mmCIF file of C-alpha atoms in Angstrom:
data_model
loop_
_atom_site.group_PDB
_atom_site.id
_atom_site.type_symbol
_atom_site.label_atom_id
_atom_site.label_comp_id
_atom_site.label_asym_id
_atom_site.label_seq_id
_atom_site.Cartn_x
_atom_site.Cartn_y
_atom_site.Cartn_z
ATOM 1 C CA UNK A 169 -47.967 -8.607 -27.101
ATOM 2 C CA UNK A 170 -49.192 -12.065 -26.772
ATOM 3 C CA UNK A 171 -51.982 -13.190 -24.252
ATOM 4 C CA UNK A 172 -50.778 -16.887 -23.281
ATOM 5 C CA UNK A 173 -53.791 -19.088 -22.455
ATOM 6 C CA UNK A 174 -53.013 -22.584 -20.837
ATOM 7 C CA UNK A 175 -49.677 -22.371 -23.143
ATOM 8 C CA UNK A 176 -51.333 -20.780 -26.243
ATOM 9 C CA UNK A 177 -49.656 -17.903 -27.605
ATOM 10 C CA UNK A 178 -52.646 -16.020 -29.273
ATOM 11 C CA UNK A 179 -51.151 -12.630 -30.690
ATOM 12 C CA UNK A 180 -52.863 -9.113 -29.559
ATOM 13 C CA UNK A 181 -51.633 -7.831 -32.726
ATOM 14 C CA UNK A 182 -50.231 -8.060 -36.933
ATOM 15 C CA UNK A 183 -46.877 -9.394 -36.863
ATOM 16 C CA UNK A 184 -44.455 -10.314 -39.469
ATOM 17 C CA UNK A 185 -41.063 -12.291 -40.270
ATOM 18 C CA UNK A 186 -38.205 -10.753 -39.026
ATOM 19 C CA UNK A 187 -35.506 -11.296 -41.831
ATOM 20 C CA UNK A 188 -32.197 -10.106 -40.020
ATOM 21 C CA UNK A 189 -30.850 -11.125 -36.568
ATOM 22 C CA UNK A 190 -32.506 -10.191 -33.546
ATOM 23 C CA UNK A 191 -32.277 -10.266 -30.248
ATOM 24 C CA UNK A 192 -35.213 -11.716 -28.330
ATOM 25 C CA UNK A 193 -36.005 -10.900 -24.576
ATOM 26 C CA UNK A 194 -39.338 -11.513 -23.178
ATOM 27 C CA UNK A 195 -41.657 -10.383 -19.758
ATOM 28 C CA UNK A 196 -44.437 -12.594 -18.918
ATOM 29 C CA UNK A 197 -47.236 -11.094 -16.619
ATOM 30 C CA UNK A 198 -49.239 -14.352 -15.411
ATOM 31 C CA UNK A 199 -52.818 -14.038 -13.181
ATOM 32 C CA UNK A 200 -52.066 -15.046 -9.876
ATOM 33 C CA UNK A 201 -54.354 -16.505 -7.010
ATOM 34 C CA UNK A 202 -53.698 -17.255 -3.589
ATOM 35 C CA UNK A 203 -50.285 -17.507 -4.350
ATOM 36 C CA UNK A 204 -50.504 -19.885 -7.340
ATOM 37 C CA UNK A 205 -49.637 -18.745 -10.987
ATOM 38 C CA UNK A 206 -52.070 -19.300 -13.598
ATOM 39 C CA UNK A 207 -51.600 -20.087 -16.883
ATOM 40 C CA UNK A 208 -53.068 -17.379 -18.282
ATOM 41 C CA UNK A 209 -51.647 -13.860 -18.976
ATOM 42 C CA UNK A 210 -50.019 -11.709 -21.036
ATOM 43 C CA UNK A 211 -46.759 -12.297 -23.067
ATOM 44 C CA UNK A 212 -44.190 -9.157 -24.489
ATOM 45 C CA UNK A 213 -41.750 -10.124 -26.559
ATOM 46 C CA UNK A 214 -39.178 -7.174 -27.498
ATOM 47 C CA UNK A 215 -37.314 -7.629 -30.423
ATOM 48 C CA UNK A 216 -33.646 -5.370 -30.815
ATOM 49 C CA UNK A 217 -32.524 -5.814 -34.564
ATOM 50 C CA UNK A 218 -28.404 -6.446 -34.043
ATOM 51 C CA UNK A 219 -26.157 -5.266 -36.955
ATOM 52 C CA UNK A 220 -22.789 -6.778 -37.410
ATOM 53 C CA UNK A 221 -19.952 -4.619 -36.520
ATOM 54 C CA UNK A 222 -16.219 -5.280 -37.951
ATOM 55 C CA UNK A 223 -13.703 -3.651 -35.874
ATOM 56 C CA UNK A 224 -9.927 -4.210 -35.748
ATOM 57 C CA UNK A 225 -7.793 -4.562 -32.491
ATOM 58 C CA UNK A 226 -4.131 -3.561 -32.269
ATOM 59 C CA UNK A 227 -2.186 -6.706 -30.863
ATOM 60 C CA UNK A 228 -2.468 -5.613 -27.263
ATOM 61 C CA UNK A 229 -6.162 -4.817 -27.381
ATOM 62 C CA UNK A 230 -6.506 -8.273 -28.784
ATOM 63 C CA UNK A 231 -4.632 -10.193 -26.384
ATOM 64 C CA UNK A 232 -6.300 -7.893 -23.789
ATOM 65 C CA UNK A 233 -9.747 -8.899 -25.066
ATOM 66 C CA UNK A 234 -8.477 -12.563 -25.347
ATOM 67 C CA UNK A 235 -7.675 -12.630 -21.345
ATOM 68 C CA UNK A 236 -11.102 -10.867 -20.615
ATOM 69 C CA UNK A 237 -12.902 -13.348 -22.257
ATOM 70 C CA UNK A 238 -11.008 -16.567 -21.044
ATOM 71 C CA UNK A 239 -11.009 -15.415 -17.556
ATOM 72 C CA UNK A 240 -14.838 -14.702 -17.891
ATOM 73 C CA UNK A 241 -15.255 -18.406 -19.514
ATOM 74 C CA UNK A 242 -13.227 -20.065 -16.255
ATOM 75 C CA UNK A 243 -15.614 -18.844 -14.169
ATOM 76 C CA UNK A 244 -17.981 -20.910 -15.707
ATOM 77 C CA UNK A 245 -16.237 -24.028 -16.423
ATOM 78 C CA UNK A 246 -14.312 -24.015 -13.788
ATOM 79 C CA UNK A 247 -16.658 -22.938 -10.856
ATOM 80 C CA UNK A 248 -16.464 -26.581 -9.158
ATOM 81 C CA UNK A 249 -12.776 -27.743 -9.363
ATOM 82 C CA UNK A 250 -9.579 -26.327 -7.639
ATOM 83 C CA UNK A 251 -7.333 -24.831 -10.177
ATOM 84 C CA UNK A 252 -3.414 -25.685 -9.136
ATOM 85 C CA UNK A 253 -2.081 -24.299 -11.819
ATOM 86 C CA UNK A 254 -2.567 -22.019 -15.212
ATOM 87 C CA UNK A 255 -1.042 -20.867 -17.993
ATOM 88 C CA UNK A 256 -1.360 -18.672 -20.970
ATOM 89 C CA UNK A 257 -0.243 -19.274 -24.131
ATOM 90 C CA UNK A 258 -0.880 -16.444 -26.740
ATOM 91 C CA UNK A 259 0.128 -16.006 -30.316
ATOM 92 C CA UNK A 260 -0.832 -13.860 -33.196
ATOM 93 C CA UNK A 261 -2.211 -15.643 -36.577
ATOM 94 C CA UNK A 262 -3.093 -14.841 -39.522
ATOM 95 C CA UNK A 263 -6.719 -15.261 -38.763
ATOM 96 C CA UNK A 264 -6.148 -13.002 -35.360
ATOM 97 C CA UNK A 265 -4.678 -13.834 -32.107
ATOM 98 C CA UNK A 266 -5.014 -17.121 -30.095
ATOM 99 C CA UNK A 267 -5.209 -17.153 -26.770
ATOM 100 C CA UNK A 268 -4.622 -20.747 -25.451
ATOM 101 C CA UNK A 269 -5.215 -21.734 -21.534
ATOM 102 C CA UNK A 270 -3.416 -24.961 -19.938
ATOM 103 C CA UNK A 271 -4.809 -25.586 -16.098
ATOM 104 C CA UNK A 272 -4.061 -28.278 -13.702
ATOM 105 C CA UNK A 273 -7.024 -28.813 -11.718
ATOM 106 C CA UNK A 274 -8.343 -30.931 -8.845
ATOM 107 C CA UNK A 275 -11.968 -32.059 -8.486
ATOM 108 C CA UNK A 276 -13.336 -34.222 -5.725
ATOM 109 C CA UNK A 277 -15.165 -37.045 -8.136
ATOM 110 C CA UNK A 278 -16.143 -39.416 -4.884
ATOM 111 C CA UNK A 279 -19.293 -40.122 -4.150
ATOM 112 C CA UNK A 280 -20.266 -41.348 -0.811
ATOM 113 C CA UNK A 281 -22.200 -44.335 -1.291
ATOM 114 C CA UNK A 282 -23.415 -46.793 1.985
ATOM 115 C CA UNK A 283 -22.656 -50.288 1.868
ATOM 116 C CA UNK A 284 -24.999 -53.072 3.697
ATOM 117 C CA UNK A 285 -23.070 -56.146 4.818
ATOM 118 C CA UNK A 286 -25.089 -59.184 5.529
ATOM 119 C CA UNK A 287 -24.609 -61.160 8.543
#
């Protein structure tokens, strides 16, 4: 725990380095008043030490994970445009399998803009 004082992390307790990856999340707990955060409270970080895990797909578990992950990265990229058209394109490698997506989109780049004529 951390109390945070106008931005000042001041910690409640002994900590050290962590030396292997981590993951960090944190939950703030800030004074309030009339409806107005302060910027003083208390801070808890939570740190879950992560441990790298090898595991090895079969072909169809690979290309499965490959769609499940390109489909999950279009919905971020491609949140704003109209998507015509798509296409998959997957191979295996040496290094693993390759999942390759080709898209014809449509995005509306105009921007209405007024224009003052002089008389």
């Amino acid at each position: 725990p951390y109390l945070s004082f106008f931005g000042l992390d001041i910690p409640l307790s002994p900590g050290g380095e962590l030396r292997q990856n981590y993951r960090l999340t944190q939950n703030d707990r800030f004074l309030t008043a009339d409806g107005i955060t302060l910027p003083i409270g208390l801070r808890h970080r939570h740190y879950t030490l992560l441990e790298p895990y090898v595991r090895t797909l079969s072909p169809a578990e690979a290309e499965a994970e490959s769609v499940r992950r390109l489909r999950a990265l279009e919905r971020l990229e491609l949140a704003e445009v109209t998507v015509r058209e798509s296409r998959y394109i997957g191979e295996n490698t040496a290094g693993g399998y390759v999942l390759t997506g080709r898209y014809v989109c449509e995005e509306n780049i105009a921007c209405e803009q007024q224009i003052y004529v002089e008389e």
